């Protein structure tokens, strides 16, 4: 079975844990978009791993992990993850495959990301990792790809071309001294040598795997509302985070996909700027942030927290073709007197049951809530749905009915064992 796993909110839904669980059941795990703006946390026993680029499935012996053509790669970050994994005693020989077509983040992308952000009136709150500028170069057709690092002449020509234009922009627009060719050329040529054992045509590899009846998990990064098309633009990331991105970012046809699984937190979080209809008030937000340890895995920034947004997740279910949902961190709502679910939005007297696209509406609307009774803190670890308090079960049923997707899994802790399967 070929499964795509996506986030249904603004990222940080807890995809890392579900990817880790599903990885045990498949042969190949593929990252298909984003870069080291992502941070997937996986807890195994008393060890915590945070991956930014490496597919989290690497922790499972014998699984093949691919970084697809849709990913943007900061070589230094990937190298340090490879090093850390090897140090943890995990053998990656023959298991890590990097697409020849994946674009590479260069030092000027990182700086441009920060400089552009500093000039913007309405800041996006990017991770500052150079993601947007790297994707921009890809789209305007001057990007440098993994395969280019393996060819000294091509790399030299492309880098010279890029620096000529970019150094003018640096100097004239940002009053920055720009970059010299030689140090970057040497550094990236060396990355080419270091990565060459891993670089290959991953689209061929994956399509052959499908012919051989192998199972593939496509792991999405970020979330639906950070999607470049369907997210709260311009407060989004620069890639297609929705399920369609998996086909483009891996080179696998949509007809080969069997299922799309969505991941949602039992509440909502968002890092960075932009509309967030169900955001808590400052005081309660701080309380929930500390309770849920809601700090970014990549930048450590405090995450904004809010109630579950049924309108948004329903939209995500539709956009991604989600049939099954994993609901994460239900335990963080334990002990609250009441819990709320957003069922619609209101703006200037008009009721919105669908996610609006107009930024003015999105920014100023008021959520319409259904308030449900809370439930006490769990005294023991639930093993099945029946072990959950009836009010927690009602809450889950309400979410599932609202967003029109079956809840297949409920998670109440970071450990692999802290999970209830509802199949
Ligand atoms: P960028 O992807 O660094 O350009 O950041 C654009 C927006 O996406 C910012 O609001 C970031 O905080 C947000 N973002 C990017 N990656 C993640 C993620 O993995 N989790 C949550 N938010 C993210």
Tab-separated table of C-alpha atoms and ligand atoms in Angstrom, residues 10-12 15 37-39 113 124-132 221-222 226 235-238 270-273 298 301, ligand 1:
chain	number	residue	atom	x	y	z
A	10	UNK	CA	-0.304	24.713	10.414
A	11	UNK	CA	2.358	22.052	10.914
A	12	UNK	CA	3.706	20.556	14.141
A	15	UNK	CA	3.475	13.778	12.171
A	37	UNK	CA	12.320	24.329	8.158
A	38	UNK	CA	10.609	21.099	9.307
A	39	UNK	CA	11.327	19.379	12.581
A	113	UNK	CA	15.535	34.871	3.615
A	124	UNK	CA	5.884	36.049	7.639
A	125	UNK	CA	7.992	34.808	10.531
A	126	UNK	CA	9.987	32.383	8.352
A	127	UNK	CA	12.380	29.930	9.925
A	128	UNK	CA	15.250	31.848	8.276
A	129	UNK	CA	16.628	28.667	6.709
A	130	UNK	CA	16.608	29.944	3.119
A	131	UNK	CA	13.630	27.827	2.076
A	132	UNK	CA	11.672	30.527	0.204
A	221	UNK	CA	6.261	18.269	6.223
A	222	UNK	CA	4.522	21.399	7.564
A	226	UNK	CA	1.116	26.463	5.135
A	235	UNK	CA	1.846	33.519	5.599
A	236	UNK	CA	2.793	30.126	4.227
A	237	UNK	CA	5.853	28.113	3.316
A	238	UNK	CA	7.073	27.871	-0.282
A	270	UNK	CA	0.801	27.784	14.681
A	271	UNK	CA	4.375	29.144	14.606
A	272	UNK	CA	5.116	32.401	12.862
A	273	UNK	CA	2.774	35.139	11.763
A	298	UNK	CA	13.354	23.827	14.552
A	301	UNK	CA	9.959	29.672	19.043
B	1	LIG	P1	9.634	29.108	5.906
B	1	LIG	O1	9.126	27.760	5.529
B	1	LIG	O2	10.881	29.086	6.725
B	1	LIG	O3	9.728	30.020	4.722
B	1	LIG	O4	8.534	29.784	6.877
B	1	LIG	C1	7.246	30.174	6.409
B	1	LIG	C2	6.194	29.930	7.484
B	1	LIG	O5	6.006	28.535	7.671
B	1	LIG	C3	6.555	30.483	8.857
B	1	LIG	O6	5.364	30.921	9.498
B	1	LIG	C4	7.105	29.285	9.596
B	1	LIG	O7	6.975	29.406	10.991
B	1	LIG	C5	6.206	28.202	9.046
B	1	LIG	N1	6.826	26.865	9.078
B	1	LIG	C6	7.779	26.384	8.239
B	1	LIG	N2	8.078	25.120	8.560
B	1	LIG	C7	7.302	24.779	9.604
B	1	LIG	C8	7.121	23.571	10.349
B	1	LIG	O8	7.757	22.554	10.107
B	1	LIG	N3	6.211	23.625	11.354
B	1	LIG	C9	5.468	24.736	11.596
B	1	LIG	N4	5.587	25.870	10.930
B	1	LIG	C10	6.493	25.898	9.925
